[in-house]
Amino acid sequence: MSEVLAPCAGRVLPITECVDEVFAGQLVGPGLVIEPPDGIQTVVAPIAGAVMKIHPHAFVVVGEGAGVLVHLGINTVRLEGAGFEVHTTQGSTVSVGDPIISWDPATLPSEAAGQAISRQVPVVVLDAPADSLDLSDLPADVVPGASLFALP
Amino acid sequence: MPSRTATIASSVGLHARPAALFVKQANESGLDVQVARPGEEAVDATSILGVMTLGAKHGEQVEITAEGKGAEQVLDALVTLLETDLDAQG
């Protein structure tokens, strides 16, 4: 069974505690939230596969029969790429742990275009039913590359 | 097959949150719903991966098609959703 590894360091929270209600309601998919610490850091691929979509603030890797979305912060689309450095291109093949995007959560503004910005990083399995992951054994804190959960 | 053209109103395009709301509504219809840029290959509108891969941007036109009972109403509702700025609702 394939595993999803932590794309970044931080405190692990249930997806239901995401400040974005669409993520919290698992409308994007089941998963979890990582709250990263301050400091420049590089977010890495949580699974091996193809980079199906890359934005400065979010990416999707498709592999192992699943698509995993990593979203760097909430409402960060409003920053239009400022503060994010992208290390890959759409369509590239990546190995688990490959660098994807660098950022520093400490530099995020509190809001952009009238929307509150959060540093929360949802890690979500796309098109999987709500509550379909076994998240019973989650660590409280992770380092990049730590095991998070198995793909359904 | 019934189809409609809609202009993406969400200021950030059909990104994570607007895409999720669109896919939820498409799924709730129970129909086979597809979405495409005009003249291009369609993706499954009930797949968040499909819709996010399409990556339609603000102001872009997309064509949505649906097959089955009540398809016209389903399409009308989906057009209304796409032509609303889903991000403005927080």
CSV table of C-alpha atoms in Angstrom, one decimal:
chain,number,residue,atom,x,y,z
A,1,MET,CA,0.0,0.0,0.0
A,2,SER,CA,1.4,3.4,-0.9
A,3,GLU,CA,2.0,6.0,1.7
A,4,VAL,CA,1.6,9.7,1.7
A,5,LEU,CA,4.6,11.4,3.3
A,6,ALA,CA,4.7,14.8,5.0
A,7,PRO,CA,5.5,17.5,2.4
A,8,CYS,CA,6.7,19.9,5.1
A,9,ALA,CA,7.5,20.1,8.8
A,10,GLY,CA,5.0,21.2,11.4
A,11,ARG,CA,2.2,20.4,13.8
A,12,VAL,CA,-0.4,18.0,12.4
A,13,LEU,CA,-4.1,18.8,12.8
A,14,PRO,CA,-7.2,17.1,11.6
A,15,ILE,CA,-8.6,18.4,8.3
A,16,THR,CA,-11.7,19.4,10.3
A,17,GLU,CA,-9.6,22.1,12.0
A,18,CYS,CA,-8.7,23.8,8.8
A,19,VAL,CA,-9.8,27.5,8.8
A,20,ASP,CA,-11.1,27.1,5.3
A,21,GLU,CA,-14.6,25.4,5.6
A,22,VAL,CA,-14.3,23.8,2.1
A,23,PHE,CA,-11.2,22.0,3.1
A,24,ALA,CA,-12.6,21.3,6.7
A,25,GLY,CA,-15.7,19.8,5.2
A,26,GLN,CA,-13.5,17.5,3.1
A,27,LEU,CA,-15.1,18.8,-0.1
A,28,VAL,CA,-11.7,18.8,-1.7
A,29,GLY,CA,-11.0,15.4,-0.2
A,30,PRO,CA,-9.9,13.7,3.0
A,31,GLY,CA,-6.5,14.4,4.5
A,32,LEU,CA,-5.0,16.6,7.2
A,33,VAL,CA,-3.5,20.0,7.9
A,34,ILE,CA,0.1,20.7,8.7
A,35,GLU,CA,0.9,24.0,10.5
A,36,PRO,CA,4.5,24.8,9.5
A,37,PRO,CA,7.0,26.7,11.7
A,38,ASP,CA,8.6,30.1,10.8
A,39,GLY,CA,11.5,30.1,8.4
A,40,ILE,CA,12.4,29.4,4.8
A,41,GLN,CA,11.6,25.9,3.9
A,42,THR,CA,11.1,23.7,0.9
A,43,VAL,CA,7.9,21.8,0.5
A,44,VAL,CA,8.5,18.4,-1.1
A,45,ALA,CA,6.5,15.8,-3.1
A,46,PRO,CA,4.4,13.7,-0.7
A,47,ILE,CA,4.2,10.8,-3.3
A,48,ALA,CA,6.0,9.9,-6.5
A,49,GLY,CA,4.2,10.7,-9.7
A,50,ALA,CA,3.5,13.4,-12.2
A,51,VAL,CA,3.1,17.1,-11.3
A,52,MET,CA,-0.4,17.4,-12.7
A,53,LYS,CA,-0.9,21.0,-11.5
A,54,ILE,CA,1.5,23.5,-10.1
A,55,HIS,CA,0.7,27.0,-8.8
A,56,PRO,CA,3.1,29.1,-6.7
A,57,HIS,CA,1.0,28.3,-3.7
A,58,ALA,CA,-0.3,24.8,-4.4
A,59,PHE,CA,0.4,21.6,-6.4
A,60,VAL,CA,-1.1,18.3,-7.2
A,61,VAL,CA,1.0,15.1,-7.7
A,62,VAL,CA,-0.8,12.2,-9.4
A,63,GLY,CA,0.7,8.7,-8.9
A,64,GLU,CA,-0.1,5.4,-7.3
A,65,GLY,CA,-3.7,5.7,-8.6
A,66,ALA,CA,-4.4,8.9,-6.6
A,67,GLY,CA,-4.0,12.6,-6.7
A,68,VAL,CA,-2.6,14.4,-3.7
A,69,LEU,CA,-3.1,18.2,-3.3
A,70,VAL,CA,-0.7,20.2,-1.1
A,71,HIS,CA,-2.0,23.8,-0.6
A,72,LEU,CA,0.6,26.2,1.0
A,73,GLY,CA,-1.5,28.3,3.2
A,74,ILE,CA,-5.1,29.4,3.0
A,75,ASN,CA,-6.2,32.2,0.6
A,76,THR,CA,-2.6,32.4,-0.6
A,77,VAL,CA,-3.8,32.3,-4.2
A,78,ARG,CA,-4.4,36.0,-3.5
A,79,LEU,CA,-0.7,36.6,-3.1
A,80,GLU,CA,-0.3,35.8,-6.8
A,81,GLY,CA,3.0,34.0,-6.3
A,82,ALA,CA,4.7,36.6,-4.2
A,83,GLY,CA,6.9,34.9,-1.6
A,84,PHE,CA,6.9,31.5,-3.3
A,85,GLU,CA,9.6,29.9,-5.4
A,86,VAL,CA,8.6,27.0,-7.6
A,87,HIS,CA,11.2,24.3,-8.3
A,88,THR,CA,9.4,22.1,-10.8
A,89,THR,CA,7.2,22.4,-13.9
A,90,GLN,CA,3.8,21.1,-14.7
A,91,GLY,CA,3.9,17.6,-16.2
A,92,SER,CA,7.3,16.7,-14.6
A,93,THR,CA,7.8,13.4,-13.0
A,94,VAL,CA,8.9,13.6,-9.4
A,95,SER,CA,10.1,11.2,-6.8
A,96,VAL,CA,8.8,11.3,-3.3
A,97,GLY,CA,10.7,14.0,-1.4
A,98,ASP,CA,11.7,16.0,-4.4
A,99,PRO,CA,11.6,19.8,-3.8
A,100,ILE,CA,8.5,21.5,-5.2
A,101,ILE,CA,8.0,25.0,-3.7
A,102,SER,CA,10.0,27.1,-1.2
A,103,TRP,CA,8.4,29.6,1.1
A,104,ASP,CA,8.6,31.2,4.5
A,105,PRO,CA,5.3,31.2,6.5
A,106,ALA,CA,6.6,33.9,8.7
A,107,THR,CA,6.5,36.4,5.8
A,108,LEU,CA,2.8,35.8,5.0
A,109,PRO,CA,0.7,38.9,5.3
A,110,SER,CA,-2.3,38.6,7.6
A,111,GLU,CA,-4.7,39.2,4.7
A,112,ALA,CA,-4.8,39.8,1.0
A,113,ALA,CA,-7.6,41.2,-1.1
A,114,GLY,CA,-9.7,41.3,2.0
A,115,GLN,CA,-9.3,37.6,2.8
A,116,ALA,CA,-7.6,36.3,5.9
A,117,ILE,CA,-4.3,34.4,5.1
A,118,SER,CA,-3.4,31.4,7.2
A,119,ARG,CA,-0.2,29.3,7.1
A,120,GLN,CA,-2.1,26.0,7.3
A,121,VAL,CA,-1.0,23.5,4.7
A,122,PRO,CA,-3.9,21.1,3.8
A,123,VAL,CA,-2.6,17.7,2.4
A,124,VAL,CA,-5.6,16.1,0.7
A,125,VAL,CA,-6.3,13.0,-1.4
A,126,LEU,CA,-8.5,14.2,-4.3
A,127,ASP,CA,-11.7,12.4,-5.3
A,128,ALA,CA,-11.5,10.1,-2.3
A,129,PRO,CA,-14.7,9.9,-0.2
A,130,ALA,CA,-14.8,11.9,3.1
A,131,ASP,CA,-13.4,9.9,6.0
A,132,SER,CA,-11.9,7.2,3.8
A,133,LEU,CA,-8.4,7.5,5.1
A,134,ASP,CA,-7.1,5.8,8.2
A,135,LEU,CA,-5.8,8.8,10.2
A,136,SER,CA,-5.9,7.0,13.6
A,137,ASP,CA,-2.1,6.9,14.0
A,138,LEU,CA,-1.1,10.5,13.2
A,139,PRO,CA,2.0,12.0,14.9
A,140,ALA,CA,1.5,15.4,16.6
A,141,ASP,CA,4.5,16.9,14.8
A,142,VAL,CA,6.2,15.8,11.6
A,143,VAL,CA,9.4,16.4,9.8
A,144,PRO,CA,9.4,16.5,5.9
A,145,GLY,CA,9.3,12.9,4.6
A,146,ALA,CA,7.6,11.5,7.8
A,147,SER,CA,4.9,8.9,7.1
A,148,LEU,CA,1.4,10.4,7.3
A,149,PHE,CA,-1.2,7.9,6.0
A,150,ALA,CA,-1.8,5.2,3.4
A,151,LEU,CA,-3.6,5.9,0.2
A,152,PRO,CA,-7.0,4.4,0.0
B,1,MET,CA,-26.4,16.3,-25.5
B,2,PRO,CA,-27.5,19.4,-23.6
B,3,SER,CA,-24.7,22.0,-23.1
B,4,ARG,CA,-24.2,25.5,-21.8
B,5,THR,CA,-21.4,28.0,-22.0
B,6,ALA,CA,-20.4,29.8,-18.8
B,7,THR,CA,-17.8,32.4,-18.0
B,8,ILE,CA,-15.7,31.7,-14.9
B,9,ALA,CA,-16.6,34.5,-12.4
B,10,SER,CA,-14.3,33.3,-9.5
B,11,SER,CA,-11.5,35.9,-9.3
B,12,VAL,CA,-9.0,33.1,-8.8
B,13,GLY,CA,-10.4,30.8,-11.4
B,14,LEU,CA,-11.6,27.2,-10.9
B,15,HIS,CA,-9.0,26.7,-8.2
B,16,ALA,CA,-9.3,24.5,-5.1
B,17,ARG,CA,-12.3,26.0,-3.3
B,18,PRO,CA,-14.4,27.0,-6.3
B,19,ALA,CA,-13.5,23.8,-8.0
B,20,ALA,CA,-14.6,21.8,-5.0
B,21,LEU,CA,-18.0,23.6,-4.8
B,22,PHE,CA,-18.5,23.0,-8.6
B,23,VAL,CA,-17.6,19.3,-8.4
B,24,LYS,CA,-19.9,18.9,-5.3
B,25,GLN,CA,-22.8,20.3,-7.2
B,26,ALA,CA,-22.0,18.2,-10.3
B,27,ASN,CA,-21.8,15.1,-8.2
B,28,GLU,CA,-25.1,15.8,-6.4
B,29,SER,CA,-26.9,15.9,-9.8
B,30,GLY,CA,-26.1,12.2,-10.2
B,31,LEU,CA,-25.6,12.8,-13.9
B,32,ASP,CA,-22.6,12.4,-16.2
B,33,VAL,CA,-21.4,16.0,-16.4
B,34,GLN,CA,-18.4,17.1,-18.4
B,35,VAL,CA,-16.6,20.4,-18.6
B,36,ALA,CA,-14.2,21.7,-21.3
B,37,ARG,CA,-12.7,24.7,-22.8
B,38,PRO,CA,-14.6,25.3,-26.1
B,39,GLY,CA,-13.3,22.9,-28.7
B,40,GLU,CA,-11.0,21.1,-26.4
B,41,GLU,CA,-11.1,17.7,-24.7
B,42,ALA,CA,-13.6,17.5,-21.9
B,43,VAL,CA,-12.9,16.4,-18.3
B,44,ASP,CA,-15.1,14.7,-15.8
B,45,ALA,CA,-16.9,17.5,-13.9
B,46,THR,CA,-17.5,15.2,-11.0
B,47,SER,CA,-13.7,14.7,-10.4
B,48,ILE,CA,-11.9,17.4,-8.5
B,49,LEU,CA,-8.7,16.2,-10.0
B,50,GLY,CA,-10.2,16.6,-13.5
B,51,VAL,CA,-11.6,20.1,-12.8
B,52,MET,CA,-8.4,21.3,-11.1
B,53,THR,CA,-6.3,19.9,-14.0
B,54,LEU,CA,-8.5,21.9,-16.4
B,55,GLY,CA,-7.5,24.9,-14.4
B,56,ALA,CA,-10.0,27.4,-16.0
B,57,LYS,CA,-9.1,30.9,-15.2
B,58,HIS,CA,-11.2,34.0,-14.3
B,59,GLY,CA,-13.0,35.3,-17.3
B,60,GLU,CA,-12.4,32.1,-19.4
B,61,GLN,CA,-15.3,30.4,-21.0
B,62,VAL,CA,-16.0,26.8,-20.5
B,63,GLU,CA,-18.6,24.5,-22.0
B,64,ILE,CA,-20.5,22.1,-19.7
B,65,THR,CA,-22.5,19.2,-20.9
B,66,ALA,CA,-24.7,16.8,-19.1
B,67,GLU,CA,-26.5,13.6,-20.0
B,68,GLY,CA,-29.6,12.3,-18.4
B,69,LYS,CA,-32.9,13.2,-16.7
B,70,GLY,CA,-33.1,16.8,-15.7
B,71,ALA,CA,-29.9,17.7,-17.5
B,72,GLU,CA,-31.2,21.1,-18.6
B,73,GLN,CA,-31.9,22.2,-15.0
B,74,VAL,CA,-28.6,20.7,-13.8
B,75,LEU,CA,-26.7,22.7,-16.4
B,76,ASP,CA,-28.6,25.9,-15.5
B,77,ALA,CA,-27.7,25.5,-11.9
B,78,LEU,CA,-24.0,24.8,-12.7
B,79,VAL,CA,-23.9,27.9,-15.0
B,80,THR,CA,-25.2,30.0,-12.1
B,81,LEU,CA,-22.6,28.6,-9.8
B,82,LEU,CA,-19.7,29.2,-12.3
B,83,GLU,CA,-20.9,32.7,-13.0
B,84,THR,CA,-20.9,33.6,-9.2
B,85,ASP,CA,-17.6,34.7,-7.6
B,86,LEU,CA,-17.4,31.7,-5.3
B,87,ASP,CA,-14.4,33.2,-3.5
B,88,ALA,CA,-16.2,36.3,-2.5
B,89,GLN,CA,-18.4,34.2,-0.3
B,90,GLY,CA,-15.4,33.3,1.8
